[in-house]
XYZ file of C-alpha atoms in Angstrom:
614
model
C 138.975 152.755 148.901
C 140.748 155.929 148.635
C 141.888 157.799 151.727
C 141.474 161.465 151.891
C 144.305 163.591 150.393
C 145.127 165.503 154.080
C 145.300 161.712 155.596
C 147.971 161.070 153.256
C 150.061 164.527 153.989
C 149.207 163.382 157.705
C 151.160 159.938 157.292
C 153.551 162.021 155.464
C 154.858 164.158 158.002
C 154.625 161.575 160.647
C 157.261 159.074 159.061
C 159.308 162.445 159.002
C 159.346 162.779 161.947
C 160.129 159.242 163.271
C 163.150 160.160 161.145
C 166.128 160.439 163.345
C 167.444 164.468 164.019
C 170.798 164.561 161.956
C 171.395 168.136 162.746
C 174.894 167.833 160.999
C 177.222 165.487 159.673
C 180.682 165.328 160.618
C 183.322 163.637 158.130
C 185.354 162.019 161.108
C 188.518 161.778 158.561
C 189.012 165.910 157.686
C 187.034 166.799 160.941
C 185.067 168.923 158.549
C 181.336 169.560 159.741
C 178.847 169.670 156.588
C 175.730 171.920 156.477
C 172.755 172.183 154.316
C 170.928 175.078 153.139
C 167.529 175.110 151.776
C 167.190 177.533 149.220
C 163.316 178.992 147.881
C 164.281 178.030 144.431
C 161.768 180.309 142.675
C 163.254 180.158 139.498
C 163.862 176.073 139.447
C 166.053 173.853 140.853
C 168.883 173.644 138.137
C 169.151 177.553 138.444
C 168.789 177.624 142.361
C 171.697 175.272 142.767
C 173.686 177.735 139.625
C 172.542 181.008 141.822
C 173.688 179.730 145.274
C 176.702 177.459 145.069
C 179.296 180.466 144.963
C 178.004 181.589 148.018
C 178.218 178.007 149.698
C 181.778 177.894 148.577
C 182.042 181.495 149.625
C 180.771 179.955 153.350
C 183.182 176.897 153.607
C 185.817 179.106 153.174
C 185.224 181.995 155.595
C 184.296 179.313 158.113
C 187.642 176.726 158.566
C 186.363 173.674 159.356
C 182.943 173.560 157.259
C 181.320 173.070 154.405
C 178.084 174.129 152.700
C 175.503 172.613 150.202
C 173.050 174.194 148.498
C 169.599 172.355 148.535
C 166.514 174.082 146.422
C 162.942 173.473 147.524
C 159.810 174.767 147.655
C 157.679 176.577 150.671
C 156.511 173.227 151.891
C 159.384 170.876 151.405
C 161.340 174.027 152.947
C 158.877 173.290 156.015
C 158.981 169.547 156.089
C 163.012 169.471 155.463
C 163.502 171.429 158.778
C 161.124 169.607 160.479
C 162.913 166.264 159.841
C 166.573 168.290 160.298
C 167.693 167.337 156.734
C 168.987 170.868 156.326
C 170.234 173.313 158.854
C 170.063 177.159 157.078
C 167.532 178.400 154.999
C 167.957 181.092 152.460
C 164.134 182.535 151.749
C 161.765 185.469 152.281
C 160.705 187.395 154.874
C 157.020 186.308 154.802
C 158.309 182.596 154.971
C 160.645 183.142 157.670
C 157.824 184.539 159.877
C 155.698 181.561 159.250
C 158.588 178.963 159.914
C 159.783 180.991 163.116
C 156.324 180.730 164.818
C 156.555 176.743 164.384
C 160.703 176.262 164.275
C 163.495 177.791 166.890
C 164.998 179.829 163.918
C 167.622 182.361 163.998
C 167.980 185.448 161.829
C 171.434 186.046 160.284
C 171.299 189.113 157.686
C 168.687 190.343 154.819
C 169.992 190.477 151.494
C 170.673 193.548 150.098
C 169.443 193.804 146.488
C 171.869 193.695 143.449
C 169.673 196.616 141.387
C 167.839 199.866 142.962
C 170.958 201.038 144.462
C 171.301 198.299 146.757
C 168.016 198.748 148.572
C 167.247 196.066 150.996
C 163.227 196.698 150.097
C 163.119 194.797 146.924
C 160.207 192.065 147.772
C 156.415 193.293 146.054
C 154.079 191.787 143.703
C 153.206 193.076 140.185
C 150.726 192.574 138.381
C 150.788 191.540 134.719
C 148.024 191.579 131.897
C 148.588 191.618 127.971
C 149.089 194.921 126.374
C 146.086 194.192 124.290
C 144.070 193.788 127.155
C 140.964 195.431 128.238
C 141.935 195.599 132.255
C 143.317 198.954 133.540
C 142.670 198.846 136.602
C 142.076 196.748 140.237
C 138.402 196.831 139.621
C 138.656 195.310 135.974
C 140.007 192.115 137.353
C 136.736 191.492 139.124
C 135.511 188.133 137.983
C 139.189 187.348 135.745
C 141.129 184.562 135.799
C 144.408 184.672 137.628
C 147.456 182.905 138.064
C 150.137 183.168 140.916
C 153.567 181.386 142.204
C 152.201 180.225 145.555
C 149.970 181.081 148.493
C 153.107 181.475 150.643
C 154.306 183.675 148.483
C 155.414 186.966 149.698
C 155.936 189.147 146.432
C 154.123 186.348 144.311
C 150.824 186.452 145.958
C 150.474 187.893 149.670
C 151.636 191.149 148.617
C 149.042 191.550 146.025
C 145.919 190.353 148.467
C 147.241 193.029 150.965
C 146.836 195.652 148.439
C 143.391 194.306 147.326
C 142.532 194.216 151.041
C 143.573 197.817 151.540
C 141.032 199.069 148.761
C 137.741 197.630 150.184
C 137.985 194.558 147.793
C 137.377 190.802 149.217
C 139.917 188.473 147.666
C 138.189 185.026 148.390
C 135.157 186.399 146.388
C 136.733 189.126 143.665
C 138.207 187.048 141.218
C 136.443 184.512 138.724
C 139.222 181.816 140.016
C 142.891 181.809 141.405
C 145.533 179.108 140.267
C 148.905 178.438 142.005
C 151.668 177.307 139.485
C 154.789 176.857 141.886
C 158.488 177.540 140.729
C 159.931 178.249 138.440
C 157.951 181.597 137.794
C 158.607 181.868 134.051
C 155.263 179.837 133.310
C 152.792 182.367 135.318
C 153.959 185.117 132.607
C 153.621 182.557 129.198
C 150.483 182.209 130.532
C 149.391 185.790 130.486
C 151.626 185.985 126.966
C 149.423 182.734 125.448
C 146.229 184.190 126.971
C 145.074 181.251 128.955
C 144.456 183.312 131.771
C 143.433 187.138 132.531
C 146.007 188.441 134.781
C 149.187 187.170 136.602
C 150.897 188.087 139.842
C 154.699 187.975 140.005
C 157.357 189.076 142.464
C 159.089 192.511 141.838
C 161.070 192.698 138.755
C 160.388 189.151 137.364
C 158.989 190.617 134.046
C 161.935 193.071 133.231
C 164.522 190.202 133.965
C 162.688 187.995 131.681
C 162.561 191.176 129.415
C 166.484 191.318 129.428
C 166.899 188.011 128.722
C 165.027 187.892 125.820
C 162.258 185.451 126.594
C 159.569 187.414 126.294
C 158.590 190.995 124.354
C 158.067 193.794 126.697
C 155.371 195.370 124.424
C 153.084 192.533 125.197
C 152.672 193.343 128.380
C 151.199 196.089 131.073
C 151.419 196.580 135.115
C 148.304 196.909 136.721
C 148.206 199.961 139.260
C 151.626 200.654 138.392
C 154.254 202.754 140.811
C 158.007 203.036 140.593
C 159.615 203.807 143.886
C 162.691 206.166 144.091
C 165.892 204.521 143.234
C 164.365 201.102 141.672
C 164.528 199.829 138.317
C 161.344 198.368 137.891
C 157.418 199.116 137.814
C 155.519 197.148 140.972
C 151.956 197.271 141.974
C 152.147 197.175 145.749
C 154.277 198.603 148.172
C 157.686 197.073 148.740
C 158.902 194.767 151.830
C 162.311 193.605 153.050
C 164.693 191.339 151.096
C 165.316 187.698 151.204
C 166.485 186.643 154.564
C 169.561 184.288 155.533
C 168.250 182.339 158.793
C 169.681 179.359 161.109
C 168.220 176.593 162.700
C 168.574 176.179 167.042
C 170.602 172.919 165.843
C 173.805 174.978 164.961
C 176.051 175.992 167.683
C 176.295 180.444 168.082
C 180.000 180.214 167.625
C 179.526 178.656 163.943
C 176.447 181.053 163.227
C 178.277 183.857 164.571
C 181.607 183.686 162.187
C 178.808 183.025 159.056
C 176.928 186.144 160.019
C 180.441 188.068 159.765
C 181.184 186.357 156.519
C 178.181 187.100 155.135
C 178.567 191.202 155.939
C 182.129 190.572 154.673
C 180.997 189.552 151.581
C 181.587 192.494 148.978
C 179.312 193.398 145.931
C 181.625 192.728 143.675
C 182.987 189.183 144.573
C 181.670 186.582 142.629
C 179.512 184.526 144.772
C 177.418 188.045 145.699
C 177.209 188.625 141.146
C 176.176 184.790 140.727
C 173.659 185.214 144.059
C 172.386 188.580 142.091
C 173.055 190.900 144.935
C 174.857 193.103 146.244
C 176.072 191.430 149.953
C 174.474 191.103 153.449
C 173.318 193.275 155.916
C 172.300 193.089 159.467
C 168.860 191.978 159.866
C 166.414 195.122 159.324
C 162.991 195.427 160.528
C 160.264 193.132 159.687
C 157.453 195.466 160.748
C 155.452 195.715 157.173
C 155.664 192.325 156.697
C 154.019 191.907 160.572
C 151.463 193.874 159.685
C 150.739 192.994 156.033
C 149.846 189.298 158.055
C 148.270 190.521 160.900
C 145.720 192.323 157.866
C 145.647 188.743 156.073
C 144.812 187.039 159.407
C 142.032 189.615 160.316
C 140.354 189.174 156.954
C 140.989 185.582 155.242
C 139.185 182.591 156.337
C 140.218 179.881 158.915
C 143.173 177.751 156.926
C 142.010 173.938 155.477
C 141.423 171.455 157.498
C 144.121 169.319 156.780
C 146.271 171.892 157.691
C 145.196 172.785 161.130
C 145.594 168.785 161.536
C 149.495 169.009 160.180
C 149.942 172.101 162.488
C 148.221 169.943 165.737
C 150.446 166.746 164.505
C 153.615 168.768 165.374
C 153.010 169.762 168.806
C 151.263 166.439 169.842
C 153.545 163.904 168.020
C 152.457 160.770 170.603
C 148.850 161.574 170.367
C 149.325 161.827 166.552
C 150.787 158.418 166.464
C 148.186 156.845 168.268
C 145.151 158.579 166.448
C 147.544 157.377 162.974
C 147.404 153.782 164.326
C 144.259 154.073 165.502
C 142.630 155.011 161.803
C 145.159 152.764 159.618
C 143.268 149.802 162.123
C 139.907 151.185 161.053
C 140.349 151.562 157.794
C 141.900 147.941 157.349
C 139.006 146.703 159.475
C 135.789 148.334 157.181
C 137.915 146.603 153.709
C 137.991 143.539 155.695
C 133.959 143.826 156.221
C 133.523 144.910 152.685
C 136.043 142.002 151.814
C 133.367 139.746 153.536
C 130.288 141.396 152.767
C 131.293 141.109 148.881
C 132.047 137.353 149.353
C 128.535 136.686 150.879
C 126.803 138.629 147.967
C 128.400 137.061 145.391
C 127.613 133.713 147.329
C 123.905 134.092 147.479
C 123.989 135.484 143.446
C 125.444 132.137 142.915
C 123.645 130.364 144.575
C 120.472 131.985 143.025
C 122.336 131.479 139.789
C 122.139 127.760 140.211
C 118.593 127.205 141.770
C 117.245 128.736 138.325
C 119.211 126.401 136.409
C 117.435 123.730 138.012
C 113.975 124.794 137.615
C 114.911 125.307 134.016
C 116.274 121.307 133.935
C 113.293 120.253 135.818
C 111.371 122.122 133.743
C 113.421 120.206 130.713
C 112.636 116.535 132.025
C 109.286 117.066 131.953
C 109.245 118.116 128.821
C 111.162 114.954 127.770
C 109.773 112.680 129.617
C 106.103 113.502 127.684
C 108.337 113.172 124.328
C 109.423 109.750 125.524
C 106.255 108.292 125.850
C 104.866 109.946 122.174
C 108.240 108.809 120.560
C 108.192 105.187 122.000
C 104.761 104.908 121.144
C 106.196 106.542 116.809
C 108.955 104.081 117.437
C 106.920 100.919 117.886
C 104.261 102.111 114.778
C 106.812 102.319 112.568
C 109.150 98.808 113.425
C 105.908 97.059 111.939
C 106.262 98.556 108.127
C 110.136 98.589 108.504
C 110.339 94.993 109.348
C 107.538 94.170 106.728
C 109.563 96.221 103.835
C 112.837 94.086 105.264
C 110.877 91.008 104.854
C 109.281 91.535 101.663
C 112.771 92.610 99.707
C 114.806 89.294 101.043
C 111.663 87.523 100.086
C 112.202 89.183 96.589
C 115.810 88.542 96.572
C 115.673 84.890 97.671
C 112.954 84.185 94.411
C 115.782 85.970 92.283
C 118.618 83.979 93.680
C 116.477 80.781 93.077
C 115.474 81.750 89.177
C 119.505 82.675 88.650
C 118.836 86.374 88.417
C 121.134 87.296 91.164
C 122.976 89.794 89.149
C 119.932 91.659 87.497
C 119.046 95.186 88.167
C 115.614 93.571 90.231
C 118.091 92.166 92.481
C 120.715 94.976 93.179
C 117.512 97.142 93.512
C 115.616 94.933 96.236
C 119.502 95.110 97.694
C 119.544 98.742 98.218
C 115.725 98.689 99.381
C 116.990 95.696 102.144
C 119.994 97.794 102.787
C 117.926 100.977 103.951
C 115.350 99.274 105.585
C 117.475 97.710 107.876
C 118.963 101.302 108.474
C 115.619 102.496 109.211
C 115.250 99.856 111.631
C 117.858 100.549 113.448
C 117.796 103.969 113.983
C 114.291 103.789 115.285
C 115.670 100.887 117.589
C 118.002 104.009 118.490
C 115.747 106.485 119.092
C 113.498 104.382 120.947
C 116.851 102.920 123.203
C 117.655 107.103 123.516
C 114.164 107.570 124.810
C 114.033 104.290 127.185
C 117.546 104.985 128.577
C 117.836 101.622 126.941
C 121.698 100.358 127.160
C 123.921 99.462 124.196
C 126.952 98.226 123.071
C 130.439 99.695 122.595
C 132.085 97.845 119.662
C 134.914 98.336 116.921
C 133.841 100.549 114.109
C 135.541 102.390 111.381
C 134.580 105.933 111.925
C 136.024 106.465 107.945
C 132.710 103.917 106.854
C 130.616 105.785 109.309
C 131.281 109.168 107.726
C 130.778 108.441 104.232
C 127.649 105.967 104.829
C 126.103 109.081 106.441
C 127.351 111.240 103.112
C 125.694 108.747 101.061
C 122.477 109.744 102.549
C 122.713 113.419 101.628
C 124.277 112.693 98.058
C 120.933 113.899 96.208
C 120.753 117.077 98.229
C 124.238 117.797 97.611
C 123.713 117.745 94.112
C 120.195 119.491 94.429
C 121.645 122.382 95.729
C 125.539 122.457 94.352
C 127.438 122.283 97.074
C 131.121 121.443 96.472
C 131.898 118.505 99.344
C 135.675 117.884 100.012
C 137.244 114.834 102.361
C 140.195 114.699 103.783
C 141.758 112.623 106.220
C 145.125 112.483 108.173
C 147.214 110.210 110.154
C 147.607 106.644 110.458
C 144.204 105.107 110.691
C 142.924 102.685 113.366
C 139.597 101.268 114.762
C 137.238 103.098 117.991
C 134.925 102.141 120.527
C 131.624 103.134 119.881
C 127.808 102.925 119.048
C 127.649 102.640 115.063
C 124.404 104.057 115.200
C 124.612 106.833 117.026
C 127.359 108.122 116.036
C 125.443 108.170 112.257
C 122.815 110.098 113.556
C 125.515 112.655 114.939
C 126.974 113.114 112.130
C 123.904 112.992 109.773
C 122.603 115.878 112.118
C 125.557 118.125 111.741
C 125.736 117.438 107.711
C 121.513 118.186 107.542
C 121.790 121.378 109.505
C 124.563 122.554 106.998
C 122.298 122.039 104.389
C 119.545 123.638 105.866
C 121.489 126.608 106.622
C 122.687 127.253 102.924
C 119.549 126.217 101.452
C 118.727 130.026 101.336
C 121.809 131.219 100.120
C 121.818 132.740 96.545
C 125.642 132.290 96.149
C 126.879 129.499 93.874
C 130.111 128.820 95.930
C 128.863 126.764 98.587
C 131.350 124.350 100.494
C 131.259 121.880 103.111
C 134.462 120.018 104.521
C 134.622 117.088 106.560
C 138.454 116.823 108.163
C 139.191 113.103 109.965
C 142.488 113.320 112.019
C 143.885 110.307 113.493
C 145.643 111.300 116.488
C 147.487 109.745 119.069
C 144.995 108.870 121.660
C 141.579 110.305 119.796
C 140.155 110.799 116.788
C 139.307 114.340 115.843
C 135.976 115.094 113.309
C 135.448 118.538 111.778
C 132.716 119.266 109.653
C 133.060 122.692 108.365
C 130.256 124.969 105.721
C 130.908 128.681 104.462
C 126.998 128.925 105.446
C 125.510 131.581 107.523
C 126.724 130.949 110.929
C 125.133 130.849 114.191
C 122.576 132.752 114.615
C 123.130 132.632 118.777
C 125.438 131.346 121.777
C 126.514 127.743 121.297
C 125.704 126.929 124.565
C 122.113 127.461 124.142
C 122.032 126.368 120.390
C 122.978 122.656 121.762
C 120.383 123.028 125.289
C 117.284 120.831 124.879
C 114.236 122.855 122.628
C 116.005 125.260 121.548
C 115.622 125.766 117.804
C 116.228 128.429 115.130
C 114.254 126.481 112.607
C 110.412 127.244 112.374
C 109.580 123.654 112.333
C 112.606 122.295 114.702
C 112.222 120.794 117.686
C 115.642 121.987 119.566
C 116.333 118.338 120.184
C 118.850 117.628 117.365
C 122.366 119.018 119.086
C 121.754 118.213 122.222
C 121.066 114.818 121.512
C 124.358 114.885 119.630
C 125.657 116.511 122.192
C 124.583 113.755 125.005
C 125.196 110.773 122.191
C 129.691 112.087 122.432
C 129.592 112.718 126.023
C 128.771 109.350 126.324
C 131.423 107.838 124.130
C 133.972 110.047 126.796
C 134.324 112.379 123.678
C 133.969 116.085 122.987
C 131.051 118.295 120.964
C 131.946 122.070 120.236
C 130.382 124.242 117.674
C 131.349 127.803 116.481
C 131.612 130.236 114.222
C 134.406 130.096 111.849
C 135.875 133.393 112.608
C 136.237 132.559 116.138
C 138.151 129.034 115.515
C 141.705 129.483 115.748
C 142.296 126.391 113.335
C 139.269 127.858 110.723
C 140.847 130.438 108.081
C 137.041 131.369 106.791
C 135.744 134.394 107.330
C 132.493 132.637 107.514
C 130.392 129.864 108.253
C 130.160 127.403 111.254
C 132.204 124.887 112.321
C 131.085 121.256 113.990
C 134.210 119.498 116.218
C 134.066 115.877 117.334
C 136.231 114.359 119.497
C 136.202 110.362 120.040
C 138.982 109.226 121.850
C 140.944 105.764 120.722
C 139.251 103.147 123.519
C 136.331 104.555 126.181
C 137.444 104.125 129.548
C 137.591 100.275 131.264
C 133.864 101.215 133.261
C 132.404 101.885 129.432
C 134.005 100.151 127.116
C 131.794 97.257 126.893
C 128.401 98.887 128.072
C 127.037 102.442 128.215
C 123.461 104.609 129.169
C 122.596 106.763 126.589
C 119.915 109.282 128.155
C 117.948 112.203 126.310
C 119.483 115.513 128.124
C-alpha cells in the first residue's frame, strides 16, 4: 500500500522536530562558537558555497570568537533546516523572509545592496523570456503557452510575474496551458526556452544578460516580454522591481553577536573581496518591505486556498503533541488494515485451494470409474485370449518334442517352433500382466538384468526399425549389477516408450531419424533414457501421462500412466520432456523418456508389491 505523498512530508517534519535544538556549537578547546548560514542557492550548490564563503570568512573575522559556514538550500529545506535549528542565519529574499518570519522568530540584519545598477538596493523582478523567433509579443499571447519557472516561492522567479498578471485583469491559475517548477540552479528554465520545449520562461532580474556575458547562451535568441528598463539598471525586466536579498537571524543567537555582524556587514566595502565574490556591492540597513507586503497581500486576495498537505505541515508546527498522537494514531491504522488484508489474502487463497483440490477429486473419481468398467472388459480379453496362447504353447513343445525324438533337433522346423514357443510364452505372460494390473493382483520382486530387458524389448520392434529407417544406438555406462523388479512390467514400460517413438516419427518425411537408449549404472540406481529426434510433445507432461489422455486418434490414454504407476511401484522415477528443455539433452528436438530404478526396493517391497491401474 502506498501512503499519500503529504503523509510522508508529515512524518518528515515530525522526526525533525524530535531532533534536539542545537542552536550553536561551541568548540570547548578555541572557545570559538560556530554558526551556519543557509544560503537560497539559486544558481546550485557548488556555486552557492563559491559565492558565499568570502563573506563567511569575511564574518569570522569581524566577529572574534566565531566562525561561519556557508550551507546552500532550497526554499523548503531553508524552512525545514530552521525548524530543526541546523542553521542559525539565512541569506535569501525578501518574499522568503516574510513567509519564514510569520512561522519563525527571525531577525532582520541588512538588505543587500546590488553589485550593478549603481548599487540600487531594488534589484529583485521577474522577466520574462521567449525565443526571438517566437510568435508571443505580448502578456495576452501567452494565454494557453507552456511555461516554466524556478519555484513557487520565488520572488523574482515566479511571484513577481503573477503580480503583474494579476494587475492586468488576467487569472493566473486559469491563463496558461500549464506551469512547471524546475528549482535551482536557474540555467535550465532558459535552455528550455533556447531548445523550445516550452513557450515562455520566467527568471529573476538579470539572469539572461549574466548568462549572456558568460557565454552560455546567444542573446539574439531571445526576447523580454513587456519589457521596461528602470533608470540606472543594466538590464530589461518585465515587472516592477522589489528590495534586495536580505541577511536575517534566528531568536537562537544572542543581540550582542547579531549586533557586531550587522556592523560588519555595513563595514563591508564594495570593493573587498568577499562583497566582488558575493556579486554586490555591501550591506545596508534594512529598507522597507512595503511592495513586497502588498505584492502578497494581492496574491492572498486572489490565489486559491494552499494544498492540503500544506495547511497540515503548517497545523503540525503549532500543535507538535497533537501531531504526534494523530502520527501514531494513523501509522497503528495503517499497520492494522495490511494486517486484515494480510489475513483476508491468506483465507482467499485457502478456499482457492481448497477448491483446487475438491476438483481434482471429482476428476479421480471420475477416473476410477472409468477404470474400474475397463477392468472388468480387460479381465474378461485377458481370460479369451490365455486359451489360444496356452494352446499355441502347447502345440509348438508338442512339435519340438516329435523333432527331438526323430533327431532333428537342430533343423530349421525346430529353431522355428523355438521362436514360436518363445513368443507365446511372452504373450502369456503379459496378458497374465495385464490381467494382475487390472485385478490389483500382487507379484514378485526378483533379480533381473535390466541390460536383457532392454534389448528383448528392442527385439520386438526390430522389423519396424528397419521398416521405417531409423538409426538405433546403445550405450551403456558404469559398472553393471543386478535390480529388484517385475521382469514383465518393466518390458511393457519400456516397449511403450520405444512404440510411441515410432509412432511419432512414422509421419516424418526426413531420412535422419534416431532413437537412443542410454543405461547408466549408478551408485544406488539405475538410470534409463530413451531419447528420438521425433516431433515432441504435443502438450504438458503431466497430463500426457494422466489416465485417458491420448494424442493418438485410436489411443486409449492408458499407455504412460500405466508406465507411470508400473516405476512408482518399483520406488523408481518416470519423467518425460521435450529435448530442448532437458538440461542433459543437446537436441534441438524430439522427446526424451527418463527411468529411474533404484539398486534394491525398500525392505516393505522388496519381496512383494500391488501394482494398481492409476
Amino acid at each position: 500500500m502506498r501512503l499519500p505523498h503529504y503523509f510522508l512530508t508529515l512524518f518528515t517534519l515530525l522526526f525533525c522536530i524530535s531532533a534536539s535544538a542545537q542552536p550553536k556549537l561551541i568548540d570547548a578547546e578555541e572557545n570559538i562558537e560556530r554558526f551556519k548560514v543557509g544560503v537560497l542557492a539559486n544558481h546550485g550548490v557548488k556555486k552557492g558555497i563559491e559565492r558565499w564563503q568570502m563573506t563567511m570568512d569575511y564574518l569570522s573575522e569581524q566577529v572574534p570568537g566565531t566562525h561561519f559556514e556557508v550551507v546552500p538550500v532550497d526554499f523548503d529545506e531553508m524552512s525545514r533546516q530552521l525548524l530543526s535549528h541546523e542553521i542559525q542565519f539565512i541569506v535569501t529574499n525578501p518574499g522568503q523572509y516574510l513567509n519564514l518570519s510569520g512561522h519563525f522568530p527571525l531577525s532582520w540584519l541588512a538588505t543587500m545592496k546590488s553589485l550593478k545598477h549603481q548599487q540600487t538596493t531594488f534589484a529583485i523582478g521577474s522577466t520574462i523570456i521567449v525565443r526571438a523567433d517566437s510568435q508571443i509579443y505580448t502578456l495576452k499571447d501567452l494565454e494557453g503557452k507552456h511555461i516554466v519557472a524556478s519555484d513557487p516561492q520565488a520572488l523574482g522567479g515566479y511571484q513577481a510575474a503573477i503580480g503583474l498578471l494579476h494587475k492586468v485583469g488576467y487569472n493566473p491559475e486559469r491563463f496558461f496551458g500549464s506551469m512547471r517548477f524546475l528549482g535551482f540552479p536557474l540555467e535550465p528554465i532558459v535552455y528550455q526556452v533556447r531548445d523550445k520545449t516550452v513557450d515562455a520562461a520566467i527568471t529573476p532580474f538579470c539572469t539572461l544578460e549574466e548568462m549572456i556575458d558568460q557565454g552560455m547562451v546567444n542573446k539574439a535568441d531571445f526576447r523580454v516580454i513587456h519589457p521596461t528598463k528602470p533608470e540606472g539598471c543594466d538590464c530589461l525586466v518585465s515587472t516592477q522591481l522589489y528590495p534586495n536579498w536580505s541577511f536575517a537571524s534566528a531568536d537562537t543567537v544572542s543581540p550582542l553577536i547579531t549586533q557586531k555582524i550587522a556592523q560588519a556587514l555595513y563595514d563591508l566595502p564594495a570593493d573587498h573581496i568577499a562583497a566582488i565574490t558575493a556579486k554586490n556591492s555591501g550591506w545596508t540597513a534594512p529598507i522597507s518591505q512595503f511592495k513586497v507586503i502588498q505584492l502578497f497581500k494581492e496574491l492572498q486576495l486572489k490565489m486559491p486556498p494552499p494544498p492540503l498537505h500544506k495547511t497540515v505541515l503548517k497545523w503540525m508546527e503549532r500543535n507538535k503533541e497533537w501531531g504526534f498522537a494523530l502520527l501514531l494514531l494513523f501509522v497503528a491504522s495503517t499497520i492494522y488494515h495490511l494486517w486484515l488484508e494480510y489475513k483476508f489474502r491468506e483465507k482467499s487463497e485457502y478456499l482457492l485451494e481448497t477448491e483446487r483440490q475438491l476438483k481434482d477429486k471429482a476428476l479421480q473419481v471420475e477416473r476410477m470409474q472409468s477404470a474400474a468398467i475397463l477392468g472388468e472388459i480387460g479381465s474378461g480379453l485377458a481370460h479369451e485370449l490365455n486359451q489360444p496362447i496356452a494352446a499355441i504353447t502347447q502345440y509348438s513343445e508338442g512339435g519340438m518334442m516329435r523333432l527331438n525324438n526323430r533327431g532333428d533337433g537342430g533343423s530349421e522346423l525346430y529353431e522355428l517352433l523355438a521362436k514360436i514357443n518363445a513368443q507365446s510364452v511372452r504373450a502369456g505372460a503379459v496378458v497374465h500382466r495385464i490381467r494382475g494390473l487390472l485385478k490389483r493382483r500382487k507379484t514378485h520382486a526378483e533379480a533381473l538384468n535390466i541390460s536383457d530387458v532392454i534389448n528383448n524389448s528392442l527385439v520386438l520392434f526390430r522389423r519396424e526399425f528397419d521398416r521405417q529407417n531409423i538409426a538405433l544406438a546403445q550405450e551403456t555406462h558404469g559398472v553393471f549389477y543386478s535390480i529388484q523388479g517385475d521382469e514383465v512390467g518393466l518390458s511393457q514400460v519400456l516397449v511403450n516408450v520405444i512404440k510411441n517413438s515410432l509412432d511419432a516419427m512414422s509421419a516424418m518425411a526426413t531420412a535422419d531419424k534416431q532413437i537412443c537408449v542410454f543405461l547408466d549404472f549408478e551408485d544406488t540406481q539405475v538410470r534409463v533414457r530413451v531419447r528420438d529426434n521425433g516431433p515432441g510433445l504435443q502438450g504438458e507432461a503431466s497430463e500426457l501421462m494422466a489416465s485417458f489422455c491420448s494424442t493418438k486418434d485410436e489411443g486409449l490414454g492408458l499407455g504412460l500412466a500405466i508406465c507411470k504407476d508400473v516405476i512408482n511401484q518399483h520406488n523408481g522415477e518416470f519423467k518425460i520432456e521435450n529435448n530442448n528443455k532437458s538440461k542433459e539433452s543437446t537436441w534441438a528436438q524430439g522427446c526424451v523418456v527418463t527411468i529411474l530404478l533404484p539398486r534394491e526396493i525398500n525392505q516393505r517391497n522388496k519381496h512383494e508389491f500391488e501394482v494398481e491401474l492409476p
